[in-house]
Structure formats: C-alpha cells, structure tokens
Amino acid sequence: MTGPHGRPLGEEPGFGTRSVHGAAASRAGSGEIAQTPASVPIYQTSTWRFETGDEFAEVLAGNRPGYAYGRGYGNPTVEAFESLMAALERTEAAFAFSSGMSAVHAVCIASARAGDRIVASRELYGGTYSLFREVLPRYGIEVTFVDPHDIESLRHALVGAALFYCETIANPLCTVADLPLLGAACREAGVPAAVDNTFASPYLCNPVDHGFEFVVHSVTKVIAGHSDLVAGVVCSSTAGRGRIRAVALDTGGAMPPFEAWLCLRGAETLELRMERMCDNADVLARMLEARPEVEAVHYPGLPSHPHHERASKLLGRGRYGSMLSIELTGGVEAAARWCDSLRLAWIAASLGGTHTLVCHPATTTHRQMPAEVRRASGISDGLVRISAGIENAADLVADFEGAFARATE
Ligand SMILES: *Cc1c(COP(=O)(O)O)cnc(C)c1O
C-alpha cells in the first residue's frame, strides 16, 4: 500500500488507516502539479475513446493497461474500490460486482464446470442455498451440503471436489466456522476454498490468513453500510481475479461506477461503525438473555454460545459481530407480536446498516430452504434475527424492553 505522493507506507497500517487510505486514486492535474482529489471521482461512462485502433486492440488483448468498456473492462472508480477491498482483506486483488449473489455465482463458475462437484456448508444465506440447490445442478454442477463442524465427514466429501464453500459467521444462528481447520483440510485435499465473510467483515476476520483462496462479500451490508445500494466483491490473488473477471466479462454483473463511489464513501467508516454495532449487539444479547420472554439468544459473544471460544480466537479485537438471533417463548406468534411492537428498530430485509433491523428468517431470508432442512439446521419457525445498528444502546434497550411490555398488553 502506498501513501500520499506514492511513497510506500512501510509496515502495514491499521485497519482504520487502510480504510481511509487504501483506495488507489489516480492523480489528476492540468497544471504543473499533479494532485489527487480527496474523493475519488465518479467516472460515469460506459466506454473509452482511443487515439488509434491499434491501442484499442492492445488494451482489449490485455497487452497494455487501459480502459475499454463498463462491463468489467475497467473503470477507475471501480478499481479504486477494488484496491481498497484488497487492502482490507489483505489479498493481492479484488473484483467488484453489482451484487453479492453475482460474486458468489462467479466464484462457483470460475471453479467448477459440468461434471464437477462443489462441497458447501449447509449453513448458508438463503439465496446462496437456492443457487447451489436449484441453479448450479441445471448446469451439471453437483453440490454436496455438509455440516461444516463435522470435520471427518467433510474430509470424506472433499475428495475429488472442485471447490469448498462456507460462511465465516453463518446466517442466522451466528455459528462460527473453524476457518483454520477447514482451510487446512482443503489444502490437504487440494481443493480451493471460498468463504462468504459478509457477517464478520474484513474488520473482524481475514480468511486468506487461514488458506482461503476466495473471500466473498455482500458489500450491500456492512461494508457499504448505509442501506443505499446492492453490491458484491471477490477478494483473491491476482491470478484468481483473472479467473473471476473472465466469468464476469461474459455473464455481466460488474459493479457500476456510482455504486463504487458510494461503497468507497461507506467503507471509510467501516471500523467506527463495526465498533459501535458490535458494542450494541453485545449489550442487546446480554439484556435479551436475561429476559424471561426469551428462550434462547444466539450470539457468539455470549459464553453460552457453542462457538464462543472459537470465535474469540478467530475474530480479532474481542468483538463478535453485529448480528444475533433470538427464540421467544411462545414461538411464532410471540415473535410476530414482539417484532410488530418495536418502535425504533425496523422490520426489514438486509443487515449491517446504520439502522437496527429485525426479520423473521423462516418466512423471509430462509424461505427458499425447505422447512425440514431449515429445522435440521436449527432455524426454528419463531426465530428472530437482529442486525444491530449504530443508534445509542440505551434507546435500543428501551425499545426492545418496551416491545416486550407492549406485546403482552
Ligand atoms: C445478503 C447476503 C448475500 C447476498 O448478497 P446481495 O448483495 O444481496 O446479492 C450473500 N451472503 C450473505 C451472508 C448475505 O447476507
């Protein structure tokens, strides 16, 4: 990473510093001094003019650096965001997408072809589960779902697989994958490993440290952080980026420049927002665990969570993420009444934004999962998922407590 004036910054700077300085903005200037704008300009263009046809051909062939066309053939605003993501995930490179799902899709298609098999954790985001179960098999790619916490059966499943796929902190029970163990098992089996790091964010975990080749994010969530866009990214080696990009060039889904600008704006404060959100999640988890109306709280920061110790080792900074889920005594009806009684927290899809959000996975985010698969993964019909925002903790506690009182009125 280089600092102002292109000078190397030496030892790796801290996360907040990288968030602010990690975007490689190009210099501009019409006079004697070349200057760098504080905000990376939005290059809102689909195409680029060349002086000669030869130059155009050379750039398209990859023989010379340059920009050619918006669908993944390069844009300075998007590249600035990609360089920022590589700095945050500590990878060589990154390729940005117009959604998290297009990023997940590209990782699968770049790694597997008809006749190949992907081994995936059964604890997955609903859209990813649906892609693996409904779409990939249509193209002759088989997906084996495994329990990521049962390492022996996983080793067995990995033999001959083209890709392993899991989530660092899984949606919605906040189980934590043992990334060092999984990464080692994949290396032993010679299987490339990919992980969805959306819930943890690069602030809490860098999966490349544990041997993962591809790190996927739904940038829509905490990285962009303000509930104003949909975007995704795959962080990888430079060679890995080449393979991901090759898929995107022909299937579409590259990130547009305005989204890249908003992502750059959002990501500058990722550390500040994560600190506050994790603090709020922790306060809410402890308060909810003490309530008689709550049967179970799933939050890796609580000593009662089955993966608390693993999470303490894997996630840095003594933080456990901004997501938690709860089961209310009284099941589905009690959960619905409590959600409807909230006044500050919103009932909404998505997560990781500045507002505290609640949702009911069985009828929303995980509706694509058959009920028996859902229950086998521990997602009860009455489960409520909470994404802690950056409001003041006291107001959130008052809202949650008030909702218990209002729900029984
Ligand atoms: C939202 C989400 C996705 C999908 O991302 P989009 O940006 O909505 O396409 C994938 N994985 C996880 C964990 C998510 O939360």
Coordinates of C-alpha atoms and ligand atoms in Angstrom, one line a residue:
M1 CA 0.0 0.0 0.0
T2 CA 1.3 3.5 -0.8
G3 CA 0.6 6.7 1.0
P4 CA 0.4 10.3 -0.3
H5 CA 2.8 11.0 -3.2
G6 CA 3.0 7.3 -4.0
R7 CA 5.5 6.7 -1.2
P8 CA 5.3 3.2 0.4
L9 CA 3.8 3.3 3.9
G10 CA 6.2 0.7 5.3
E11 CA 4.7 -1.6 7.9
E12 CA 1.1 -2.5 7.4
P13 CA -1.0 0.4 8.7
G14 CA -4.0 -0.3 11.0
F15 CA -7.5 -1.1 9.7
G16 CA -8.9 2.4 10.0
T17 CA -5.9 3.9 8.2
R18 CA -6.2 1.4 5.4
S19 CA -10.0 2.1 5.2
V20 CA -9.2 5.8 4.6
H21 CA -6.0 5.4 2.5
G22 CA -6.5 2.1 0.8
A23 CA -8.2 3.3 -2.3
A24 CA -5.6 3.9 -5.0
A25 CA -7.0 7.1 -6.5
S26 CA -5.4 8.3 -9.7
R27 CA -3.8 11.7 -9.8
A28 CA -5.2 14.5 -12.0
G29 CA -3.9 17.9 -12.9
S30 CA -3.9 20.3 -15.7
G31 CA -1.1 22.5 -14.4
E32 CA 2.4 21.9 -13.2
I33 CA 1.5 19.9 -10.1
A34 CA -0.4 16.7 -10.3
Q35 CA -2.9 16.4 -7.5
T36 CA -5.1 13.7 -6.0
P37 CA -8.8 14.5 -5.3
A38 CA -9.9 13.7 -1.7
S39 CA -13.0 12.0 -3.1
V40 CA -12.3 9.6 -6.0
P41 CA -14.2 11.0 -9.0
I42 CA -17.1 9.0 -10.4
Y43 CA -16.2 8.0 -13.9
Q44 CA -19.8 7.7 -15.1
T45 CA -19.0 6.3 -18.5
S46 CA -19.7 3.0 -20.3
T47 CA -16.9 3.4 -22.9
W48 CA -13.5 5.0 -23.5
R49 CA -12.2 6.7 -26.6
F50 CA -8.8 5.6 -28.1
E51 CA -6.5 7.6 -30.4
T52 CA -5.8 4.6 -32.6
G53 CA -7.5 1.3 -33.4
D54 CA -4.2 -0.5 -32.5
E55 CA -4.3 0.9 -29.0
F56 CA -7.9 -0.3 -28.6
A57 CA -6.9 -3.8 -29.7
E58 CA -3.9 -3.8 -27.4
V59 CA -5.9 -2.9 -24.4
L60 CA -8.6 -5.4 -25.1
A61 CA -6.0 -8.1 -25.6
G62 CA -4.6 -7.2 -22.2
N63 CA -1.2 -6.3 -23.6
R64 CA -1.4 -2.7 -22.4
P65 CA -3.2 -1.2 -19.4
G66 CA -6.2 0.9 -20.2
Y67 CA -10.0 1.1 -20.0
A68 CA -12.3 -0.2 -22.7
Y69 CA -15.9 -0.8 -21.6
G70 CA -18.0 -0.7 -18.5
R71 CA -18.8 -4.4 -18.1
G72 CA -15.6 -5.4 -16.2
Y73 CA -13.2 -4.0 -18.8
G74 CA -12.0 -1.4 -16.2
N75 CA -13.2 1.8 -14.6
P76 CA -11.1 4.0 -12.3
T77 CA -13.8 4.4 -9.6
V78 CA -14.5 0.7 -9.5
E79 CA -10.7 -0.1 -9.5
A80 CA -10.3 2.3 -6.5
F81 CA -12.9 0.3 -4.6
E82 CA -11.2 -2.9 -5.6
S83 CA -7.9 -1.7 -4.3
L84 CA -9.5 -0.7 -1.1
M85 CA -11.1 -4.2 -0.6
A86 CA -7.8 -5.9 -1.4
A87 CA -6.1 -3.7 1.3
L88 CA -8.8 -4.5 3.9
E89 CA -8.9 -8.3 3.1
R90 CA -5.1 -8.3 2.7
T91 CA -5.3 -10.0 -0.7
E92 CA -3.4 -9.2 -3.9
A93 CA -6.5 -8.2 -5.7
A94 CA -10.3 -7.9 -5.8
F95 CA -13.1 -7.8 -8.4
A96 CA -16.2 -5.9 -7.7
F97 CA -19.8 -7.0 -8.6
S98 CA -23.2 -5.5 -8.8
S99 CA -24.5 -7.8 -6.0
G100 CA -23.3 -10.3 -3.5
M101 CA -25.1 -13.1 -5.4
S102 CA -23.2 -12.3 -8.7
A103 CA -20.0 -12.5 -6.7
V104 CA -21.0 -15.9 -5.3
H105 CA -22.1 -17.1 -8.7
A106 CA -18.8 -16.1 -10.3
V107 CA -16.7 -17.9 -7.7
C108 CA -18.6 -21.1 -8.5
I109 CA -18.5 -20.8 -12.2
A110 CA -14.8 -19.9 -12.2
S111 CA -14.0 -23.0 -10.2
A112 CA -16.4 -25.7 -11.4
R113 CA -17.7 -27.0 -14.8
A114 CA -20.3 -29.6 -15.8
G115 CA -19.5 -32.9 -14.1
D116 CA -17.7 -31.2 -11.2
R117 CA -18.8 -31.2 -7.6
I118 CA -18.8 -28.4 -5.0
V119 CA -18.8 -29.1 -1.3
A120 CA -20.8 -26.5 0.6
S121 CA -21.6 -25.9 4.2
R122 CA -25.3 -26.4 4.9
E123 CA -25.4 -23.2 7.0
L124 CA -25.9 -20.7 4.2
Y125 CA -27.6 -17.5 3.2
G126 CA -30.9 -18.4 1.6
G127 CA -30.0 -17.0 -1.9
T128 CA -26.7 -18.9 -1.9
Y129 CA -28.5 -22.1 -0.8
S130 CA -31.0 -21.6 -3.7
L131 CA -28.2 -21.0 -6.2
F132 CA -26.5 -24.2 -5.1
R133 CA -29.6 -26.3 -4.9
E134 CA -31.7 -25.1 -7.9
V135 CA -29.4 -23.4 -10.4
L136 CA -26.0 -25.0 -10.4
P137 CA -27.4 -28.6 -10.8
R138 CA -29.1 -27.4 -14.1
Y139 CA -25.6 -26.8 -15.4
G140 CA -24.3 -30.2 -14.4
I141 CA -22.5 -28.9 -11.2
E142 CA -23.4 -31.1 -8.3
V143 CA -23.4 -29.6 -4.8
T144 CA -22.9 -31.7 -1.6
F145 CA -24.1 -30.0 1.5
V146 CA -22.1 -30.9 4.7
D147 CA -22.1 -30.0 8.4
P148 CA -19.0 -27.7 8.5
H149 CA -18.5 -28.6 12.2
D150 CA -18.1 -32.3 11.4
I151 CA -14.6 -32.3 10.0
E152 CA -14.3 -36.1 9.4
S153 CA -17.3 -36.2 7.0
L154 CA -16.1 -33.0 5.4
R155 CA -12.7 -34.6 4.7
H156 CA -14.5 -37.5 3.1
A157 CA -16.7 -35.2 1.0
L158 CA -13.8 -33.1 -0.2
V159 CA -12.2 -36.0 -2.1
G160 CA -12.3 -35.0 -5.8
A161 CA -14.3 -31.8 -5.2
A162 CA -13.7 -28.7 -7.3
L163 CA -14.5 -26.1 -4.6
F164 CA -15.3 -25.8 -0.9
Y165 CA -17.7 -23.0 0.2
C166 CA -18.8 -21.8 3.7
E167 CA -19.6 -18.7 5.7
T168 CA -17.3 -17.3 8.5
I169 CA -20.3 -16.4 10.7
A170 CA -23.4 -18.2 9.4
N171 CA -26.8 -16.7 8.9
P172 CA -28.9 -16.6 11.1
L173 CA -27.7 -18.7 14.1
C174 CA -24.3 -17.0 14.1
T175 CA -22.4 -20.3 14.2
V176 CA -18.7 -19.7 13.6
A177 CA -16.8 -21.8 11.1
D178 CA -13.4 -23.1 12.2
L179 CA -11.6 -21.5 9.3
P180 CA -8.0 -22.6 10.2
L181 CA -9.2 -26.3 10.4
L182 CA -11.3 -26.0 7.3
G183 CA -8.6 -24.2 5.3
A184 CA -6.1 -26.9 6.3
A185 CA -8.5 -29.8 5.3
C186 CA -9.0 -28.1 1.9
R187 CA -5.2 -27.7 1.4
E188 CA -4.6 -31.3 2.3
A189 CA -7.3 -32.4 -0.2
G190 CA -6.0 -29.9 -2.9
V191 CA -9.4 -28.3 -3.0
P192 CA -9.7 -24.5 -3.4
A193 CA -11.6 -22.9 -0.6
A194 CA -14.1 -19.9 -0.7
V195 CA -15.8 -18.2 2.1
D196 CA -18.6 -15.6 2.5
N197 CA -17.1 -13.2 5.0
T198 CA -20.1 -10.8 5.0
F199 CA -21.2 -11.1 8.7
A200 CA -17.6 -10.9 10.1
S201 CA -16.5 -8.2 7.7
P202 CA -12.7 -7.8 7.0
Y203 CA -12.6 -5.8 10.3
L204 CA -13.0 -9.0 12.3
C205 CA -11.5 -11.6 10.1
N206 CA -9.2 -12.0 7.0
P207 CA -9.9 -15.6 5.8
V208 CA -6.8 -15.6 3.5
D209 CA -4.8 -16.0 6.7
H210 CA -6.3 -19.4 7.0
G211 CA -5.7 -20.6 3.5
F212 CA -8.9 -19.5 1.8
E213 CA -8.4 -18.5 -1.9
F214 CA -11.6 -16.6 -2.5
V215 CA -13.2 -14.2 0.0
V216 CA -16.7 -13.1 -1.0
H217 CA -18.7 -10.2 0.5
S218 CA -22.2 -8.9 0.0
V219 CA -20.9 -5.3 0.0
T220 CA -24.6 -4.3 0.3
K221 CA -24.3 -5.0 4.0
V222 CA -21.8 -3.6 6.5
I223 CA -19.0 -2.5 4.0
A224 CA -21.2 0.0 2.2
G225 CA -23.1 0.2 5.4
H226 CA -25.9 2.7 4.7
S227 CA -28.7 0.6 3.1
D228 CA -28.5 2.6 -0.1
L229 CA -27.1 0.1 -2.7
V230 CA -26.6 -3.5 -3.7
A231 CA -23.0 -4.7 -4.4
G232 CA -20.6 -7.6 -4.0
V233 CA -16.9 -8.3 -4.2
V234 CA -14.5 -11.3 -4.5
C235 CA -11.0 -10.8 -2.9
S236 CA -8.3 -13.1 -4.1
S237 CA -4.9 -13.5 -5.7
T238 CA -4.2 -11.6 -8.9
A239 CA -4.5 -14.9 -10.8
G240 CA -7.8 -15.7 -9.0
R241 CA -9.1 -12.2 -10.0
G242 CA -8.3 -13.0 -13.7
R243 CA -10.5 -16.1 -13.5
I244 CA -13.3 -14.3 -11.7
R245 CA -13.2 -11.4 -14.2
A246 CA -13.2 -13.8 -17.2
V247 CA -16.6 -15.1 -15.9
A248 CA -17.9 -11.6 -15.3
L249 CA -17.0 -10.3 -18.7
D250 CA -19.3 -12.9 -20.3
T251 CA -22.1 -13.2 -17.7
G252 CA -22.3 -9.5 -16.6
G253 CA -22.7 -8.2 -13.1
A254 CA -19.7 -5.9 -12.8
M255 CA -20.0 -3.1 -10.4
P256 CA -21.2 0.3 -11.8
P257 CA -19.1 3.4 -11.1
F258 CA -21.7 5.3 -8.9
E259 CA -22.1 2.2 -6.7
A260 CA -18.3 2.0 -6.4
W261 CA -18.2 5.7 -5.3
L262 CA -20.9 5.0 -2.6
C263 CA -19.0 1.9 -1.5
L264 CA -15.8 3.9 -1.1
R265 CA -17.7 6.6 0.9
G266 CA -19.2 3.9 3.2
A267 CA -16.1 1.8 3.7
E268 CA -14.1 4.7 5.1
T269 CA -16.0 4.5 8.4
L270 CA -16.2 0.7 8.5
E271 CA -14.1 0.4 11.7
L272 CA -16.1 3.1 13.5
R273 CA -19.4 1.6 12.5
M274 CA -18.4 -2.0 13.3
E275 CA -17.1 -1.0 16.8
R276 CA -20.4 0.7 17.6
M277 CA -22.6 -2.1 16.1
C278 CA -20.6 -4.9 17.8
D279 CA -21.0 -3.0 21.2
N280 CA -24.7 -2.6 20.6
A281 CA -25.1 -6.3 19.6
D282 CA -23.3 -7.3 22.8
V283 CA -25.5 -5.1 25.0
L284 CA -28.7 -6.4 23.4
A285 CA -27.6 -10.0 23.6
R286 CA -26.9 -9.7 27.3
M287 CA -30.1 -7.9 28.0
L288 CA -32.2 -10.4 25.9
E289 CA -30.5 -13.4 27.6
A290 CA -31.8 -12.2 31.0
R291 CA -35.4 -11.8 29.8
P292 CA -37.9 -14.4 30.8
E293 CA -39.7 -14.0 27.4
V294 CA -36.6 -15.2 25.6
E295 CA -35.8 -18.9 25.4
A296 CA -32.5 -18.7 23.6
V297 CA -30.1 -16.0 22.3
H298 CA -27.6 -16.9 19.6
Y299 CA -24.7 -14.6 19.7
P300 CA -21.0 -15.7 19.6
G301 CA -20.0 -13.1 22.1
L302 CA -22.1 -14.9 24.9
P303 CA -20.2 -17.6 26.8
S304 CA -23.4 -19.7 26.3
H305 CA -22.8 -19.8 22.5
P306 CA -21.4 -23.2 21.5
H307 CA -18.7 -21.5 19.4
H308 CA -17.7 -18.7 21.8
E309 CA -14.2 -19.9 22.3
R310 CA -13.6 -20.5 18.6
A311 CA -15.0 -17.1 17.9
S312 CA -12.7 -15.5 20.5
K313 CA -9.7 -17.0 18.6
L314 CA -10.8 -16.4 15.1
L315 CA -12.4 -12.9 15.3
G316 CA -9.9 -10.3 16.3
R317 CA -10.4 -7.3 18.6
G318 CA -12.5 -9.0 21.2
R319 CA -15.6 -8.3 19.1
Y320 CA -18.2 -10.8 17.9
G321 CA -20.1 -9.1 15.1
S322 CA -23.3 -7.1 14.8
M323 CA -25.7 -10.0 14.2
L324 CA -27.7 -12.0 16.7
S325 CA -30.8 -14.0 16.7
I326 CA -33.3 -15.0 19.4
E327 CA -36.1 -17.5 20.1
L328 CA -39.0 -16.3 22.1
T329 CA -41.0 -18.4 24.5
G330 CA -44.4 -18.7 22.7
G331 CA -42.9 -19.4 19.3
V332 CA -44.0 -17.8 16.0
E333 CA -46.9 -15.8 17.5
A334 CA -44.9 -14.3 20.3
A335 CA -42.1 -13.5 17.8
A336 CA -44.5 -11.8 15.4
R337 CA -46.1 -9.8 18.3
W338 CA -42.8 -8.7 19.6
C339 CA -41.5 -7.5 16.2
D340 CA -44.7 -5.7 15.5
S341 CA -44.4 -3.9 18.9
L342 CA -40.9 -2.4 18.2
R343 CA -41.0 1.3 17.6
L344 CA -37.3 2.2 16.9
A345 CA -36.0 -1.0 15.2
W346 CA -37.3 -1.6 11.8
I347 CA -38.8 -4.8 10.3
A348 CA -36.7 -5.1 7.1
A349 CA -34.5 -7.3 4.9
S350 CA -30.8 -6.8 4.8
L351 CA -28.3 -6.2 7.6
G352 CA -25.1 -4.3 8.6
G353 CA -26.6 -0.9 8.0
T354 CA -26.8 2.1 10.4
H355 CA -30.4 1.3 11.4
T356 CA -31.2 -1.6 13.7
L357 CA -33.2 -4.2 11.8
V358 CA -35.2 -7.3 12.7
C359 CA -36.5 -10.0 10.5
H360 CA -38.1 -13.4 10.7
P361 CA -35.9 -15.9 8.7
A362 CA -38.4 -18.7 8.3
T363 CA -40.7 -16.5 6.2
T364 CA -38.1 -14.2 4.7
T365 CA -34.3 -14.7 4.3
H366 CA -34.6 -18.5 4.5
R367 CA -37.9 -19.1 2.8
Q368 CA -36.1 -20.9 -0.1
M369 CA -34.9 -23.6 2.3
P370 CA -37.4 -26.4 2.7
A371 CA -38.9 -26.4 6.3
E372 CA -37.3 -29.7 7.2
V373 CA -33.8 -28.6 6.1
R374 CA -34.4 -25.3 8.0
R375 CA -35.3 -27.1 11.2
A376 CA -32.4 -29.6 10.8
S377 CA -30.1 -26.6 10.6
G378 CA -31.6 -25.3 13.9
I379 CA -33.7 -22.5 12.4
S380 CA -36.9 -22.6 14.4
D381 CA -40.1 -21.1 12.9
G382 CA -40.1 -18.5 15.7
L383 CA -36.5 -17.3 15.3
V384 CA -36.0 -13.5 15.0
R385 CA -32.8 -12.2 13.5
I386 CA -31.4 -8.8 14.7
S387 CA -28.9 -6.6 13.0
A388 CA -27.6 -4.1 15.5
G389 CA -27.2 -0.6 14.0
I390 CA -25.3 2.4 15.3
E391 CA -28.1 4.0 17.4
N392 CA -27.4 4.7 21.1
A393 CA -27.6 1.4 23.1
A394 CA -29.9 2.9 25.8
D395 CA -32.5 3.7 23.1
L396 CA -32.4 0.2 21.6
V397 CA -32.6 -1.4 25.1
A398 CA -35.6 0.8 25.9
D399 CA -37.3 -0.1 22.5
F400 CA -36.7 -3.9 23.0
E401 CA -37.9 -3.8 26.6
G402 CA -40.9 -1.7 25.7
A403 CA -41.8 -4.1 22.9
F404 CA -42.0 -7.0 25.5
A405 CA -44.4 -4.9 27.6
R406 CA -46.5 -3.8 24.6
A407 CA -46.6 -7.3 23.1
T408 CA -48.4 -8.7 26.2
E409 CA -50.8 -5.8 26.6
Ligands
LIG1 C1 -27.1 -10.5 1.6 C2 -26.2 -11.6 1.6 C3 -25.7 -12.2 0.4 C4 -26.3 -11.8 -1.0 O1 -25.8 -10.5 -1.3 P1 -26.6 -9.5 -2.2 O2 -25.8 -8.3 -2.2 O3 -28.0 -9.3 -1.6 O4 -26.7 -10.1 -3.6 C5 -24.8 -13.3 0.4 N1 -24.4 -13.7 1.6 C6 -24.8 -13.2 2.8 C7 -24.2 -13.7 4.1 C8 -25.7 -12.1 2.8 O5 -26.1 -11.6 4.0

